[in-house]
Short mmCIF file of C-alpha atoms in Angstrom, two decimals:
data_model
loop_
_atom_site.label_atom_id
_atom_site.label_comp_id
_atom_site.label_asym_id
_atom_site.label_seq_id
_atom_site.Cartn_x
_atom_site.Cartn_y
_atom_site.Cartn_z
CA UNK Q 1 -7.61 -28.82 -18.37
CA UNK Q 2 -6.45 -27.75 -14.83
CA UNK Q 3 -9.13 -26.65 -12.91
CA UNK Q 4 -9.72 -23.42 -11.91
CA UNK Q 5 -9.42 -22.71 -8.31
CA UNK Q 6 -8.92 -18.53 -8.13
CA UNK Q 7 -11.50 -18.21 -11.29
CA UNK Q 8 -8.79 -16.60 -13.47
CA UNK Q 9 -11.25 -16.85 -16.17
CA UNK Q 10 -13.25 -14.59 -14.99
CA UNK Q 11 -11.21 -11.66 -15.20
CA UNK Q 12 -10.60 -8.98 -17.50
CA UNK Q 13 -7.10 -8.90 -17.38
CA UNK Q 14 -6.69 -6.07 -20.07
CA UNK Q 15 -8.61 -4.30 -17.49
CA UNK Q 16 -6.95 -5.19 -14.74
CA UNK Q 17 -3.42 -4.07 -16.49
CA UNK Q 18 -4.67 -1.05 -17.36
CA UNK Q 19 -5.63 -0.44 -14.01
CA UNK Q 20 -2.72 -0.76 -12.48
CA UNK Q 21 -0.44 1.28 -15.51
CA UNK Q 22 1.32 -2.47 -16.58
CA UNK Q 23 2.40 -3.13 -20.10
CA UNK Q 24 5.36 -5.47 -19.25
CA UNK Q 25 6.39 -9.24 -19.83
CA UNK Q 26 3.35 -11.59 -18.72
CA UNK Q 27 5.89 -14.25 -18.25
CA UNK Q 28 4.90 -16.04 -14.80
CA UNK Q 29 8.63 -15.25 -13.27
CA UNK Q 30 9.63 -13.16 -10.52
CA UNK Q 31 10.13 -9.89 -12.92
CA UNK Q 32 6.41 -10.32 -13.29
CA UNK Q 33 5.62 -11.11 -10.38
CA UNK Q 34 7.62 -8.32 -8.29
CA UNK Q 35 6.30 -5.64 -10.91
CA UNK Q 36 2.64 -6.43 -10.87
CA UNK Q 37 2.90 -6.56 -7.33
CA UNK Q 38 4.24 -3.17 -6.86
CA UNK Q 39 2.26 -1.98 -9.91
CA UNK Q 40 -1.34 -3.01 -7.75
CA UNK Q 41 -0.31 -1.13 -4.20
CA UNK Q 42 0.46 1.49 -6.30
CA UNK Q 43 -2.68 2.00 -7.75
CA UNK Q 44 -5.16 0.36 -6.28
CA UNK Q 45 -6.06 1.40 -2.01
CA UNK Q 46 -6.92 -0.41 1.12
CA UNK Q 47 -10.43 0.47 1.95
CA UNK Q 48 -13.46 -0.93 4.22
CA UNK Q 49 -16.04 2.21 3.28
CA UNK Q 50 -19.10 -1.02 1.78
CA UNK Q 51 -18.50 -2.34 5.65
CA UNK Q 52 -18.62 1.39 7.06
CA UNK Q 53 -21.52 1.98 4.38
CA UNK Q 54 -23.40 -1.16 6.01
CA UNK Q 55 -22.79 -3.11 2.69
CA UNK Q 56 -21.93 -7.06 2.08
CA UNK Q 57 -18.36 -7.58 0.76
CA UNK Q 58 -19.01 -10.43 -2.42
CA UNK Q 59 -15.76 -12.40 -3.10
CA UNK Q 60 -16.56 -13.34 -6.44
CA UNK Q 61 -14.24 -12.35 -9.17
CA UNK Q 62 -16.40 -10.35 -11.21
CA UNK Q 63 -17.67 -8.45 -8.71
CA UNK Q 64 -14.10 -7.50 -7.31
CA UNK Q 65 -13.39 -6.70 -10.78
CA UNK Q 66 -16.18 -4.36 -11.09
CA UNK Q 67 -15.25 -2.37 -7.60
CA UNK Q 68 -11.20 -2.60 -7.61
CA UNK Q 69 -10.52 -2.18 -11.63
CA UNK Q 70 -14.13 -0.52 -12.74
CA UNK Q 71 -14.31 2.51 -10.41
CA UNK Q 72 -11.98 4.34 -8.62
CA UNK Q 73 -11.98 2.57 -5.50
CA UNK Q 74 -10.51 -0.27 -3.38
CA UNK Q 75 -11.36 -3.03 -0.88
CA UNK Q 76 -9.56 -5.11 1.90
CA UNK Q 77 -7.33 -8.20 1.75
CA UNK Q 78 -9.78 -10.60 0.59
CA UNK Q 79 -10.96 -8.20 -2.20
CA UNK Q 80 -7.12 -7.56 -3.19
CA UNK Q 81 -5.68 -11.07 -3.11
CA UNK Q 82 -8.48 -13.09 -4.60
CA UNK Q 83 -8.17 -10.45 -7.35
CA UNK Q 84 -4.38 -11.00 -7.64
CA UNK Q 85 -4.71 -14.76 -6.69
CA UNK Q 86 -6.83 -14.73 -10.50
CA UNK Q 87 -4.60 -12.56 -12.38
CA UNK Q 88 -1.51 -14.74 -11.18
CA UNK Q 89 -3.42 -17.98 -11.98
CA UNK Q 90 -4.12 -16.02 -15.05
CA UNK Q 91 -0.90 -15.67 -15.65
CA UNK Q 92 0.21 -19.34 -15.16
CA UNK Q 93 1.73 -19.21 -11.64
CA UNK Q 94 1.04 -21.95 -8.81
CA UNK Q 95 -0.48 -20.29 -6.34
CA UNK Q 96 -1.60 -21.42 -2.63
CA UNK Q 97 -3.69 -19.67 -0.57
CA UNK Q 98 -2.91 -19.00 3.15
CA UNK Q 99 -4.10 -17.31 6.28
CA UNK Q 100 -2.60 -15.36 9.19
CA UNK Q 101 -3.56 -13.82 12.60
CA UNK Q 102 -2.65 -9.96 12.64
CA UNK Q 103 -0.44 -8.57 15.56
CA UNK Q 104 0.10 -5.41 14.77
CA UNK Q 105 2.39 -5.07 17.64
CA UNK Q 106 0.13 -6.85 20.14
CA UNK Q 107 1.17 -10.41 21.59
CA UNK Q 108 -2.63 -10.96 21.87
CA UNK Q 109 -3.67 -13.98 20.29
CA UNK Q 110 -6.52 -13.03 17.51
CA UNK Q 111 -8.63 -14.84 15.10
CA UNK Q 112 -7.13 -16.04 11.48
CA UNK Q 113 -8.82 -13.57 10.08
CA UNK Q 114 -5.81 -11.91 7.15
CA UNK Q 115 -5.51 -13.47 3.13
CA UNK Q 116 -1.94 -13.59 1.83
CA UNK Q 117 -0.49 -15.88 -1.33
CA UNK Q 118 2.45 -18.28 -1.65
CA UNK Q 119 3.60 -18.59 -5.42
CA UNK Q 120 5.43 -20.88 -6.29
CA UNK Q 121 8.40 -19.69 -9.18
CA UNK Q 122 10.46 -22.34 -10.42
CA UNK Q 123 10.76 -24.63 -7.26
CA UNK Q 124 11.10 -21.19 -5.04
CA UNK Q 125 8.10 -20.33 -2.76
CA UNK Q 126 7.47 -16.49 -2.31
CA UNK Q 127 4.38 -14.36 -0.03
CA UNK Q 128 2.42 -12.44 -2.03
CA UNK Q 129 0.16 -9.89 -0.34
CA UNK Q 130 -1.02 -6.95 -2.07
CA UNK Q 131 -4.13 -6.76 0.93
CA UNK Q 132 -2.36 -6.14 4.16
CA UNK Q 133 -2.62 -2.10 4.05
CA UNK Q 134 -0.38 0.73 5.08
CA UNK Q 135 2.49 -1.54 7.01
CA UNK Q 136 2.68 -4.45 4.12
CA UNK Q 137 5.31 -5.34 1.89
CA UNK Q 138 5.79 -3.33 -1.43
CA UNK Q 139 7.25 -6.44 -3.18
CA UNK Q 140 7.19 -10.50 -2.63
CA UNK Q 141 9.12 -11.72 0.37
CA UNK Q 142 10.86 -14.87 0.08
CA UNK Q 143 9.66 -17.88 2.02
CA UNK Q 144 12.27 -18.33 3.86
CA UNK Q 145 13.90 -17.00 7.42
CA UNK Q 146 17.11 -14.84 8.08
CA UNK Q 147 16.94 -12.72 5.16
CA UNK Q 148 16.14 -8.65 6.04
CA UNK Q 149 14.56 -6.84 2.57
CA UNK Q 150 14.58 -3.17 1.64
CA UNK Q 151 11.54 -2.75 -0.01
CA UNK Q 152 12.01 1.83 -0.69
CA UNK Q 153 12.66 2.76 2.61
CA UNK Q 154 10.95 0.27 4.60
CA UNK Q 155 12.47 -2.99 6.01
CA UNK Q 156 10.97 -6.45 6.78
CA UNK Q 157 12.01 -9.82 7.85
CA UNK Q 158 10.62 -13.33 8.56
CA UNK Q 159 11.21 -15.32 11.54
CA UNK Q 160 9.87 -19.10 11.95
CA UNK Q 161 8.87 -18.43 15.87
CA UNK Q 162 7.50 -22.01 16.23
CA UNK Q 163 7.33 -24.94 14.11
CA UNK Q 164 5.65 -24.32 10.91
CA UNK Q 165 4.63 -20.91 12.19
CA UNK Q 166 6.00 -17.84 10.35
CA UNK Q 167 6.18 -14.49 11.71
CA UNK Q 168 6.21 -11.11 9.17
CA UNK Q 169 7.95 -8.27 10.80
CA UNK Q 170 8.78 -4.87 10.15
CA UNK Q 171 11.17 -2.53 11.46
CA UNK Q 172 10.67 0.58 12.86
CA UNK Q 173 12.80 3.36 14.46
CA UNK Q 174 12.27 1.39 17.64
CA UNK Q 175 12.99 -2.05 16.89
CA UNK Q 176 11.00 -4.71 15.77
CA UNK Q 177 7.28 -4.85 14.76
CA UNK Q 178 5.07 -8.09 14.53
CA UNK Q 179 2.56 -7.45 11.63
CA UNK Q 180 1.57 -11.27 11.26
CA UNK Q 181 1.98 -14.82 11.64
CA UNK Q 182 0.64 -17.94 9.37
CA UNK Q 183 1.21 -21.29 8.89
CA UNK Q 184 1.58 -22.87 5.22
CA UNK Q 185 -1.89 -24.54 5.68
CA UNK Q 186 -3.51 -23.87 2.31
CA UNK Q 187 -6.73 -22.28 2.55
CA UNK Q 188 -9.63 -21.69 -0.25
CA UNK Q 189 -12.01 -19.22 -1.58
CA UNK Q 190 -15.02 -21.37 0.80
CA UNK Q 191 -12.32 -20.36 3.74
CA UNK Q 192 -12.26 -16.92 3.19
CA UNK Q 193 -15.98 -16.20 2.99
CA UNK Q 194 -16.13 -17.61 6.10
CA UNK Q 195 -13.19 -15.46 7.37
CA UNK Q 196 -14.78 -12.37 5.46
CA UNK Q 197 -17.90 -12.88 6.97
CA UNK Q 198 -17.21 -12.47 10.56
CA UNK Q 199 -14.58 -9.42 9.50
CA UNK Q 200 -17.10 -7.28 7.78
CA UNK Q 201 -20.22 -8.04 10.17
CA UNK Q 202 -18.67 -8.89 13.74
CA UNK Q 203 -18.95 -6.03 16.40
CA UNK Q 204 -15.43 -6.59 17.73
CA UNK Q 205 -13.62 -6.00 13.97
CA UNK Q 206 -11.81 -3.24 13.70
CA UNK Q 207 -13.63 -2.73 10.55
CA UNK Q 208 -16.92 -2.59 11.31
CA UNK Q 209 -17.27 0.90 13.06
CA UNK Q 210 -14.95 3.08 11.71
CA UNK Q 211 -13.71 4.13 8.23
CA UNK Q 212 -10.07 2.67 7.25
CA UNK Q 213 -8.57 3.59 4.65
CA UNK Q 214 -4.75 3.18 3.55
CA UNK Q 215 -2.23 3.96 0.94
CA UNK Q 216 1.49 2.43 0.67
CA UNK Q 217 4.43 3.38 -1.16
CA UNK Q 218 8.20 3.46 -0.79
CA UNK Q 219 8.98 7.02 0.93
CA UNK Q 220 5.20 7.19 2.77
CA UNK Q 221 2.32 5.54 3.86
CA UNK Q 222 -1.31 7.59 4.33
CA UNK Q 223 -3.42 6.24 6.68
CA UNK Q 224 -6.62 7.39 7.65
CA UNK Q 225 -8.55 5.75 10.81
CA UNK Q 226 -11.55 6.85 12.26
CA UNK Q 227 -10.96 10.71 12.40
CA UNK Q 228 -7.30 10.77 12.16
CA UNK Q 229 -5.38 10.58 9.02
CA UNK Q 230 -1.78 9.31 9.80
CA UNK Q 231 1.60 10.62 7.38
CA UNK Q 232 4.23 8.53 8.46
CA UNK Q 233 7.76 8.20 6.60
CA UNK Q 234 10.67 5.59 6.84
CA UNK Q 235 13.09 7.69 9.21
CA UNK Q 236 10.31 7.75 11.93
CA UNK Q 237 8.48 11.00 10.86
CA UNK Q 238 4.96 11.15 11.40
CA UNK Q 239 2.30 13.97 11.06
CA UNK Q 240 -1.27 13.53 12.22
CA UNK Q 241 -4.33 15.59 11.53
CA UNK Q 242 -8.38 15.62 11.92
CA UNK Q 243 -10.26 15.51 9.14
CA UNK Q 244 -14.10 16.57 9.95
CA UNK Q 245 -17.00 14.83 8.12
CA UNK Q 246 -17.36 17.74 5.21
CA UNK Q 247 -13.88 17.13 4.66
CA UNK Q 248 -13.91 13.47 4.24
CA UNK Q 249 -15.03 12.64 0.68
CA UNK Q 250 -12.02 15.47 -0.82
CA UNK Q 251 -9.69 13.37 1.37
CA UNK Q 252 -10.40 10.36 0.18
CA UNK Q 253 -10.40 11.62 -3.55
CA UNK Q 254 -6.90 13.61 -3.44
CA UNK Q 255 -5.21 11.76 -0.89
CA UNK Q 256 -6.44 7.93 -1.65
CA UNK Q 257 -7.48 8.17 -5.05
CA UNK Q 258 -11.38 7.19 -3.97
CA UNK Q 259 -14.13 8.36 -6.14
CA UNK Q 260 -17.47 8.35 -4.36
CA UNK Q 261 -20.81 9.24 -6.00
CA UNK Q 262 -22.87 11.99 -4.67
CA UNK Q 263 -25.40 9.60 -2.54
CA UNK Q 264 -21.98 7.45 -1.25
CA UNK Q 265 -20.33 10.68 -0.31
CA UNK Q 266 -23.31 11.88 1.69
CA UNK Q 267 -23.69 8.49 3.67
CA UNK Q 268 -19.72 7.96 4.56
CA UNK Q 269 -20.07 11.93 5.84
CA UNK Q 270 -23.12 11.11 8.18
CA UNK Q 271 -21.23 7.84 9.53
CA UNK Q 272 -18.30 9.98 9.68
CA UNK Q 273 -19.60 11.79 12.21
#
């Protein structure tokens, strides 16, 4: 028996399905693949509100099970792509786990401190990453450089900048945008705990003392940081607003899908402000 490294076994994957409104081929191909990928942004949102709440973020299976696919909420990469990483390994795909510093625009050099996948489909290597928020990919990108994709309205590329280092871009009204850049090292679930760790407790992460919350889809992406929640559209159109502290748990709800319970919804309004 192969051994299970992304504890596929663990998961409910009627659940999970269910979750993210699936009832297609379970065939580990592309089709799949692409569709389940799309299907998960879709449904499920990038949140840090356990960090914001002063929580621990567990990586175990169950538990992201219980969070992403029990309630209505969501998590950050390492809750989304150790979920998908089971469900594909679930599924019967090869998949590798790797790790990327986030640029977001910045040419500063940062800590590895993002989760993506590579899958491997029939001798053809594609990046997976269902965890990388408001500016990530709505579909697989192909591991390999010179190719632009139109995933809805939004455009990406991948450039090798260096040898053996890969750069994710996206393009924007004004050119260019650096999102991230990994190397094909393959890294483990021991490697991300230590990664999570120092994201979810560190002063310096932008996670730690602010809520961030994100939704992606073809024509839009919602972003709420801090205060400020974000409408921004492929052609360059953006719309910014405050939302106050009373207004915060409705926000979440409508705009994000985010179901908070009564005690949760009081605590994320005091932090809030």
């Amino acid at each position: 028996m192969t051994e299970s490294l992304w504890s596929g076994a663990e998961l409910d994957l009627d659940a999970y399905l269910r979750r993210i409104g699936y009832d297609g081929s379970l065939r580990p191909t592309f089709d799949t693949l692409r569709a389940l990928h799309r299907g998960h942004l879709a449904a499920i949102p990038f949140e840090n509100l356990e960090i914001v709440l002063g929580r621990s973020v567990p990586l175990d299976v169950p538990t992201i099970q219980a969070k992403l696919v029990g309630q209505s909420r969501g998590g950050y990469c390492f809750e989304h792509n150790l979920l998908f990483a089971a469900v594909l390994e679930r599924l019967g795909y090869s998949v590798t786990g790797l790790a990327s510093r986030v640029r977001m625009g910045s040419d500063q050099r940062r800590a590895t401190t993002h989760m993506l996948l590579r899958v491997d489909i029939a001798g053809e290597d594609w990046l997976a990453d269902v965890g990388f928020g408001g500016d990530g990919p709505l579909e697989p990108i192909p591991l390999r450089t010179g190719v632009e994709l139109r995933h809805g309205g939004w455009t990406f590329d991948l450039l090798e900048e260096a040898p053996g280092v890969f750069l994710l871009r996206s393009h924007r009204p004004d050119g260019w945008f650096d999102l991230h850049a990994f190397t094909l090292e393959p890294r483990y679930p021991v490697d991300y705990g230590l990664f999570n760790y120092y994201t979810s407790t560190h002063p310096q992460s932008p996670f730690t003392p602010r809520v961030i919350v994100q939704r992606n889809g073809p024509d839009v992406r919602r972003t709420l940081v801090g205060q400020e929640l974000r409408t921004e559209r492929p052609e360059g159109t953006v719309q910014r607003r405050d939302v106050p502290a009373d207004e915060l748990p409705t926000v979440l709800a409508k705009v994000f899908g985010i179901e908070l319970d009564a005690q949760d919804a009081r605590s994320i309004r005091d932090r809030h402000r």
